[in-house]
Amino acid sequence: MFIMWVTNLVNLVLLAASASAATSASADKVLSNHATVLADNSANLAFSLYQTMAKEKDLENILISPVVVASSLGLVALGGKAATASQVKTLLKADKVKDEQLHSGLAELLTEVSDPKTRNVTWKISNRLYGPSSVKFVDNFVKNSKKHYNCDQSKINFRDKKSAVNSINEWASKSTGGKLPEVTKDVEKTDGAIIVNAMFFKPHWDEQFHHKMVDNRGFLASRSYTVSVQMMHRTGLYDFYDDTANQLVVLSMPLAHKKSSVVFIMPYHVEPLERLEKMLTQKQVNTWLGNLKETAVAVSLPKVSMEVSHNLQKHLEELGLTEAVDKAKADLSNISGKKDLYLSSVFHASAMEWDTDGNEINTAVFATDKLKSPKLFYADHPFIFLVKDQKTNSILFIGRMVRPKGEKMRDEL
């Protein structure tokens, strides 16, 4: 009897230990090799895509999620054959990755970085593929696009442009809880397939800003145009680098759970961001990040929301996606069973909310002299920012704030 009791006890202990190990393993789940490769390559894509977009005239704010763009490219590869599919792999620098690993790796990466529990962020991502009324979606594509890319399909009568535009915008608004009211004002090409990404992202700071320390300030969109915005403030210990040679500062602020952080790159003075953007490469950003040191910083950031929608089709074409977007060459027959589709638009729309919300501030630091003589990071003029994931090294968002929403205050000489 005693031996049986001891045996049962040992079994229970072993069971508890294995369960604990399993829980720990799931909490620290390691990315597969192909997901890691795709994380690195989507970060490279971030900079090349940003550089291409920054050349566009009259474009003010930029906001793109490279991991979501990579997923949209994966969707094109899933629906494509021959060169239409292989170009996606070349663009993602994943020529040696097998098809199944490409799709499962991109799905794994996006699931990892957008998990609201481990990341403690609000990030709603919805994807939809629209096809003309005449298209017939292949069952296998419908199943796999849902499995890997959480993408739905919809037929739409593009010839009734007003109705088509309203339908797309209503879907995007509904899927983001009303945060993204408009994706597009027009559908130019009425005979192709359209991919739409609709997202709402709200950073949750590792240490919150002071909710009551919010006031109206001026944001200098240019030397002659000032916008009235709410500004939020707090002083804390942050990773900071003052690049005197390039006359810019870099600030990294962790988000909750410290799994990711927002990196700000801001010139000393009001200027067009072109000078900084010419420097913006993976290598240069890594150099800046390597120079960061924990520093007392008084931070002031605009408390605003950004709603930005880009049609990435021509930018992706410029980067090498030439087959899928060409009506005469595209082979997207895995989508419809025949060569009757091409990629006419890729609408990538995001709403991002900059707010005071976050974890409680660690007040113990105020009893020390660590916050004496803080550096100033006063974001009252255009800046570039990245939301960088620590675990996967991928870039969740890259963008620039040139003109936040707000009333014009005054002309300045």
Coordinates of N, CA and C in Angstrom, one line a residue, residues 270-365:
V270 N 13.3 71.6 -36.9 CA 12.2 71.4 -37.9 C 12.9 71.4 -39.3
E271 N 12.7 70.3 -40.0 CA 13.3 70.2 -41.3 C 12.5 69.1 -42.1
P272 N 12.5 69.1 -43.4 CA 12.0 67.9 -44.1 C 12.7 66.7 -43.7
L273 N 12.1 65.5 -43.7 CA 12.7 64.3 -43.2 C 13.6 63.6 -44.2
E274 N 13.7 64.2 -45.4 CA 14.5 63.6 -46.5 C 15.9 63.3 -46.1
R275 N 16.6 64.2 -45.3 CA 18.0 64.0 -44.9 C 18.1 62.7 -44.1
L276 N 17.2 62.5 -43.1 CA 17.2 61.4 -42.2 C 16.9 60.1 -43.0
E277 N 15.9 60.2 -43.9 CA 15.4 59.1 -44.7 C 16.5 58.5 -45.6
K278 N 17.4 59.3 -46.0 CA 18.5 58.8 -46.9 C 19.4 57.9 -46.0
M279 N 19.5 58.2 -44.7 CA 20.3 57.4 -43.8 C 19.6 56.1 -43.4
L280 N 18.3 56.0 -43.6 CA 17.5 55.0 -42.9 C 17.7 53.6 -43.6
T281 N 18.6 52.8 -43.1 CA 18.8 51.5 -43.5 C 18.8 50.6 -42.3
Q282 N 18.7 49.3 -42.5 CA 18.8 48.3 -41.4 C 20.1 48.5 -40.6
K283 N 21.2 48.6 -41.4 CA 22.5 48.7 -40.8 C 22.6 50.0 -39.9
Q284 N 22.2 51.1 -40.5 CA 22.3 52.4 -39.7 C 21.4 52.3 -38.4
V285 N 20.2 51.8 -38.6 CA 19.3 51.7 -37.4 C 20.0 50.8 -36.3
N286 N 20.6 49.7 -36.8 CA 21.2 48.8 -35.8 C 22.4 49.6 -35.1
T287 N 23.1 50.4 -35.9 CA 24.2 51.2 -35.3 C 23.6 52.2 -34.2
W288 N 22.5 52.9 -34.6 CA 21.9 53.8 -33.6 C 21.5 53.0 -32.3
L289 N 20.8 51.8 -32.5 CA 20.3 51.1 -31.4 C 21.5 50.6 -30.5
G290 N 22.6 50.3 -31.2 CA 23.8 49.8 -30.4 C 24.4 50.9 -29.6
N291 N 24.1 52.2 -29.9 CA 24.7 53.3 -29.2 C 23.7 53.8 -28.0
L292 N 22.6 53.2 -27.9 CA 21.6 53.6 -26.9 C 22.1 53.4 -25.5
K293 N 21.9 54.4 -24.6 CA 22.3 54.2 -23.2 C 21.1 54.6 -22.3
E294 N 21.0 54.0 -21.2 CA 19.9 54.4 -20.3 C 20.2 55.8 -19.7
T295 N 19.2 56.6 -19.9 CA 19.4 58.1 -19.7 C 18.1 58.6 -19.1
A296 N 18.2 59.6 -18.2 CA 17.0 60.3 -17.7 C 16.5 61.2 -18.9
V297 N 15.2 61.0 -19.3 CA 14.7 61.8 -20.4 C 13.3 62.3 -20.0
A298 N 13.1 63.6 -20.3 CA 11.8 64.3 -20.2 C 11.2 64.2 -21.6
V299 N 10.1 63.3 -21.7 CA 9.5 63.0 -23.0 C 8.2 63.7 -23.1
S300 N 8.0 64.4 -24.3 CA 6.7 64.9 -24.7 C 6.4 64.4 -26.0
L301 N 5.2 63.8 -26.1 CA 4.7 63.2 -27.4 C 3.3 63.6 -27.7
P302 N 3.0 63.8 -29.0 CA 1.6 64.1 -29.4 C 0.7 63.0 -29.0
K303 N -0.4 63.4 -28.4 CA -1.5 62.4 -28.0 C -2.5 62.5 -29.1
V304 N -2.3 61.7 -30.1 CA -3.1 61.8 -31.3 C -3.4 60.4 -31.9
S305 N -4.3 60.4 -32.8 CA -4.5 59.1 -33.6 C -4.1 59.4 -35.1
M306 N -3.5 58.4 -35.7 CA -3.1 58.5 -37.1 C -3.9 57.5 -37.9
E307 N -4.6 58.0 -38.9 CA -5.3 57.0 -39.8 C -4.6 57.2 -41.2
V308 N -4.0 56.2 -41.7 CA -3.2 56.3 -42.9 C -3.5 55.1 -43.8
S309 N -3.8 55.4 -45.1 CA -4.1 54.3 -46.0 C -3.2 54.5 -47.2
H310 N -2.5 53.4 -47.6 CA -1.6 53.5 -48.8 C -2.0 52.4 -49.8
N311 N -2.0 52.7 -51.0 CA -2.1 51.6 -52.1 C -0.6 51.2 -52.4
L312 N -0.2 50.1 -52.0 CA 1.2 49.6 -52.1 C 1.5 49.0 -53.4
Q313 N 0.5 48.8 -54.3 CA 0.7 48.1 -55.5 C 1.9 48.6 -56.3
K314 N 2.0 49.9 -56.6 CA 3.1 50.4 -57.4 C 4.4 50.4 -56.7
H315 N 4.4 50.5 -55.4 CA 5.6 50.5 -54.6 C 6.2 49.0 -54.6
L316 N 5.3 48.1 -54.5 CA 5.8 46.7 -54.5 C 6.2 46.3 -55.9
E317 N 5.6 46.9 -56.9 CA 6.0 46.7 -58.3 C 7.5 47.2 -58.5
E318 N 7.7 48.4 -57.9 CA 9.0 49.0 -58.0 C 10.1 48.1 -57.4
L319 N 9.7 47.4 -56.3 CA 10.6 46.5 -55.6 C 10.8 45.2 -56.2
G320 N 10.0 44.9 -57.3 CA 10.2 43.6 -58.0 C 9.0 42.8 -58.2
L321 N 7.9 43.2 -57.7 CA 6.6 42.4 -57.9 C 6.0 42.8 -59.2
T322 N 6.6 42.4 -60.3 CA 6.1 42.9 -61.6 C 5.1 42.0 -62.3
E323 N 5.2 40.7 -62.0 CA 4.3 39.7 -62.7 C 2.8 39.8 -62.2
A324 N 2.7 39.8 -60.9 CA 1.3 39.7 -60.3 C 0.5 40.9 -60.7
V325 N 1.1 42.0 -60.8 CA 0.4 43.3 -61.1 C 0.2 43.6 -62.6
D326 N 0.7 42.7 -63.4 CA 0.6 42.9 -64.9 C -0.5 42.0 -65.4
K327 N -1.5 42.6 -66.0 CA -2.7 41.9 -66.4 C -2.4 40.8 -67.5
A328 N -1.4 41.1 -68.3 CA -1.0 40.2 -69.4 C -0.1 39.1 -68.9
K329 N 0.6 39.2 -67.8 CA 1.5 38.2 -67.3 C 1.1 37.4 -66.1
A330 N 0.2 38.0 -65.3 CA -0.2 37.4 -64.0 C -0.8 36.0 -64.1
D331 N -0.3 35.1 -63.3 CA -0.9 33.8 -63.2 C -1.3 33.6 -61.7
L332 N -2.5 34.0 -61.4 CA -3.1 33.8 -60.1 C -4.2 32.7 -60.1
S333 N -3.8 31.6 -60.9 CA -4.8 30.6 -61.2 C -5.1 29.7 -60.0
N334 N -4.3 29.8 -58.9 CA -4.6 29.0 -57.7 C -5.8 29.7 -57.0
I335 N -6.0 30.9 -57.3 CA -7.2 31.6 -56.6 C -8.5 31.2 -57.3
S336 N -8.5 31.3 -58.6 CA -9.8 31.1 -59.4 C -9.8 29.9 -60.3
G337 N -8.7 29.2 -60.4 CA -8.7 28.0 -61.3 C -8.3 28.4 -62.7
K338 N -8.2 29.6 -63.1 CA -7.8 30.0 -64.4 C -7.1 31.4 -64.4
K339 N -6.4 31.7 -65.5 CA -5.7 33.0 -65.5 C -6.5 34.2 -65.8
D340 N -7.5 34.5 -64.9 CA -8.4 35.6 -65.2 C -8.2 36.7 -64.2
L341 N -7.2 36.7 -63.4 CA -7.0 37.7 -62.4 C -5.6 38.3 -62.4
Y342 N -5.5 39.5 -61.9 CA -4.2 40.1 -61.6 C -4.3 40.9 -60.4
L343 N -3.3 41.4 -59.8 CA -3.3 42.2 -58.5 C -3.4 43.6 -58.9
S344 N -4.6 44.2 -58.8 CA -4.8 45.6 -59.2 C -4.6 46.6 -58.1
S345 N -4.7 46.2 -56.8 CA -4.5 47.1 -55.7 C -4.1 46.4 -54.5
V346 N -3.3 47.0 -53.6 CA -3.0 46.5 -52.3 C -3.2 47.6 -51.3
F347 N -4.4 47.7 -50.8 CA -4.7 48.7 -49.8 C -4.2 48.3 -48.4
H348 N -3.4 49.1 -47.9 CA -2.8 48.8 -46.6 C -3.1 50.0 -45.6
A349 N -4.1 49.8 -44.8 CA -4.7 50.9 -44.0 C -4.6 50.6 -42.5
S350 N -4.1 51.6 -41.8 CA -3.8 51.5 -40.3 C -4.3 52.7 -39.6
A351 N -4.9 52.4 -38.4 CA -5.1 53.5 -37.4 C -4.2 53.2 -36.2
M352 N -3.5 54.2 -35.8 CA -2.6 54.0 -34.7 C -2.9 55.1 -33.7
E353 N -3.1 54.7 -32.4 CA -3.5 55.7 -31.4 C -2.4 55.9 -30.4
W354 N -1.9 57.1 -30.3 CA -0.9 57.4 -29.3 C -1.6 58.0 -28.1
D355 N -1.5 57.3 -27.0 CA -2.3 57.6 -25.8 C -1.4 57.5 -24.5
T356 N -1.9 57.9 -23.4 CA -1.2 57.9 -22.1 C -1.1 56.5 -21.5
D357 N -2.0 55.6 -21.9 CA -2.2 54.3 -21.2 C -0.9 53.4 -21.1
G358 N -0.8 52.8 -20.0 CA 0.3 51.9 -19.8 C 0.3 51.3 -18.4
N359 N 1.4 50.6 -18.0 CA 1.5 50.1 -16.6 C 1.7 51.2 -15.7
E360 N 1.5 50.9 -14.4 CA 1.8 51.9 -13.3 C 3.3 52.3 -13.4
I361 N 3.5 53.6 -13.1 CA 4.9 54.1 -13.0 C 5.6 53.6 -11.8
N362 N 6.9 53.2 -12.0 CA 7.7 52.8 -10.8 C 8.2 54.1 -10.1
T363 N 7.5 54.4 -9.0 CA 7.8 55.7 -8.3 C 9.1 55.6 -7.5
A364 N 9.6 54.4 -7.3 CA 10.9 54.3 -6.5 C 12.0 55.2 -7.1
V365 N 12.0 55.3 -8.4 CA 13.1 56.1 -9.0 C 13.1 57.5 -8.6

